[in-house]
Amino acid sequence: MILILLLVLPATAQEPTPSDDEVNAIAKQLYCPVCENTPLDVCPTKACAQWRETIRLKLADGWSAEEIKQYFVEQYGDRVLATPPARGLNWIVYIFPPLALALGVYLLARTMRSWSSEGEMQDVPSVDADDPYIARIEEELRKRT
Amino acid sequence: MIPNVGYFASVFAFGVALYAAVAAWYGSRKGKLAWVESARRAMVLTWPLTSISVLALIILLVTGRYEIYYVASVTSNSMPTYLKITALWGGQSGSLLFWSWLMAAFASAAGLRKWDRDREFLPWVALVTMATLAFFLSLTVFFENPFARIWQTASGEQVYALFQPADALLFVPYDGLGLNPLLRHPGMIIHPPMLYLGFVSFVIPYAFAIAALQTGRSDDRWIRITRRWTLVAWIFLTLGLILGGRWAYDVLGWGGYWGWDPVEISALMPWLAGTAFLHSVVVQEKRGMLKHWNMVLVILTYALVILGTFFTRSGLLSSVHAFAESAIGPMFLAFISIMSAASLFLLIKRWDELKGDEQLRSVLSRESLFLINNLLFMGILVVCLWGVIFPLISELITGTKLTIGEPFYELAVGPLLAGLLLLMAIAPSSTYGRTSWRRLVFAIRIPFLLSLLAPSIFIIRGIFTWYALLGYWLATFAALTTLSEFCRGAWARRQRHGESLLSALGKLIVRNRRRYGGYLVHLGVVLLVVGIMGIEMFQTETQGTLALGEQITIGRYVLIYDDLQHYPQEDVRLNTRATLSVYRHGKLVDEVNPRVDYYYDARQSMTIPGLRSTLLNDLYVILWEWESNGLEAATFKVYHNPLVNFMWLGGVVFILGTVVAAWPSHASLGGRRSMLRKLERQP
């Protein structure tokens, strides 16, 4: 049955070399130098179609993905990369978020510690004491378990 | 006549808003209640006034008065009436007026509430809302006038002004440019109003917070008053974000729903701060803690609302230079700075009075977990804000434009999102005060064990990617603990009242709307995350140029290109529509029709994907380009998007949960008392 189907079904398209998928795999990692925040593989402008053709030609010439990306950076600047290269001022891009988070963790830990020491002095009601309905459910469940 | 009426209604509304702000301030300072009452009435009046402006603009749009520059730039003869109305928010000046109109509606509604119990808040709520409204109206009145006419000077130059400049004649174009085709989609028609509604309704909780700060009321009255406002704001903002995602999926033609574009992030940031706020106010209500932090969060949310509007309206995101040329950019910056500085000044002034019962009995308690939740939300917010502003900093300092794209956000946000999922899984089983490890482990043991099934299924199916295993385990764990909360509650009710399980579940939700509405939202989030992970981790794509009758394969699907037709439409657009048969395992299962609509008036195309949608998979086909030389060879992009529909489903559950949480309770004071009495009578 499958064999018959294979015979009946039409042939796969003739792929250009390199294929669209190979071109898009690289274009995906680049951003359109003209349109704002549009990856090159999905940018519908004519300019981008030409840039994809450039990628195809470079691939056919045996260039690697890294070489092609580097070529685009040299031609149009760092903005064609999805993330800025980690050098110079750009280091801050990558350092700032973890630093900010670490600072947040430190501040939170310090605050919690200071509140805990105050908290030991007094007792705090447990469970949603101001919601009698929930308290009752919790109590019921405790009895059951 | 109509343009003048519209413009002067705006001018009048601007004056009234300014008057209300000043009168409220003066009345409060001098203790003159008549002035405050006058301010309240002025506050209510702003909505009818801005309504006249909006109505005038709608009439101009619908009747095709192309001598008005805004009308000529967003409508055309061929557009249907409903689209001409929605063109109100299709361009810069119209959308600013629309923003003001919604703001005025919310301010008027706030003005009409019963103020008996919180009279002292009124002048400050009036001052904040009216200052915000006056700011937005000033943009319409002085910079972005949607009623400006087109004038042609003797030198042939076109100028846009309400009144006739010297030596200039009115220029009336025969037809308008028409709305950008991308904005003619139903998703895009509803998306901006929802976002704007979310934005403006967050102004109200902020106004009450400032009122509480100014009057020195350190209790949680402001939070109780604004609880529903905040939830309503949150519903609209969430709906706006989800509809935006759906719109991107349906018309942008790149197989995705979210591209970490700065414009998208601008709308996400107030949502993140607002979500953190919604969680942390619970701690203040239950435990009297975090009073300072809640103030910080509500101020931050407000600042991000204005910042988001500023980012998208000032041209700053495309370039620092565009911002420098924009008339309204510096105005926005000044307004955000003044409001933030004034708010922080007030907060610092009241710092000591806001000290609450800051005590933590244990790090393992509901309140600690809420704090960690807030830390994670703030973490995501910092990543987003940083990703948006760093390219601007770089352009300013080094002159180099940079892109901060998807890989950066995914790397930074992924772990934080995982942390939030883990919290969602364990926090509902924790209690305020102190939770013992034993109790917590006991409560979550069954969901935990069951959740291990999810990664097991993945491993059996040959998927070993660690982050996929972790992500789906966490999502399942969170879903199961949330579901177990429903089961536990319903079971307890059933035992006590002898109700059927379904009726017990229904009553459980109805009687504890906020808690169980919140859990529904959590379930929605889990579904959303399942969908997001599905498309982010497992999306596959291929592209190929086919002649008629040729096929392209993606995964288990084979698509055969059958036909390409061009259909001229009545509204001067040309549909080019391809037909592809979809085979799965050699069996014809569907037909998809990707198409491209070319709009003659706007000289732009809109790409509509051909979609085969099932719960587990979307086959998403785009007609990328074609040859019209008789051979009809066409290039298609084909995406396989697993689980993406869980995202839309999650969105629906999310909204439903928020509606449940925000729904006014029947158990008003009297009802609540009688419910408690009933509970007490039971053994």
mmCIF file of N, CA and C in Angstrom, chain B residues 302 308 356 496 505 543 555:
data_model
loop_
_atom_site.group_PDB
_atom_site.id
_atom_site.type_symbol
_atom_site.label_atom_id
_atom_site.label_comp_id
_atom_site.label_asym_id
_atom_site.label_seq_id
_atom_site.Cartn_x
_atom_site.Cartn_y
_atom_site.Cartn_z
ATOM 1 N N TYR B 302 2.980 51.945 37.598
ATOM 2 C CA TYR B 302 2.515 53.179 36.952
ATOM 3 C C TYR B 302 3.613 53.751 36.050
ATOM 4 N N GLY B 308 6.088 52.525 28.943
ATOM 5 C CA GLY B 308 5.706 51.680 27.802
ATOM 6 C C GLY B 308 5.088 52.531 26.699
ATOM 7 N N GLY B 356 5.342 47.976 59.084
ATOM 8 C CA GLY B 356 4.255 47.053 59.427
ATOM 9 C C GLY B 356 4.711 46.025 60.434
ATOM 10 N N ARG B 496 -18.229 17.157 54.563
ATOM 11 C CA ARG B 496 -18.949 17.951 55.559
ATOM 12 C C ARG B 496 -20.425 18.118 55.210
ATOM 13 N N LEU B 505 -17.248 21.304 44.386
ATOM 14 C CA LEU B 505 -16.190 22.035 43.692
ATOM 15 C C LEU B 505 -16.677 23.429 43.291
ATOM 16 N N GLN B 543 11.621 24.959 4.162
ATOM 17 C CA GLN B 543 11.211 25.873 3.095
ATOM 18 C C GLN B 543 11.545 25.240 1.762
ATOM 19 N N GLY B 555 8.395 16.490 9.094
ATOM 20 C CA GLY B 555 8.041 15.457 10.074
ATOM 21 C C GLY B 555 7.212 14.366 9.422
#
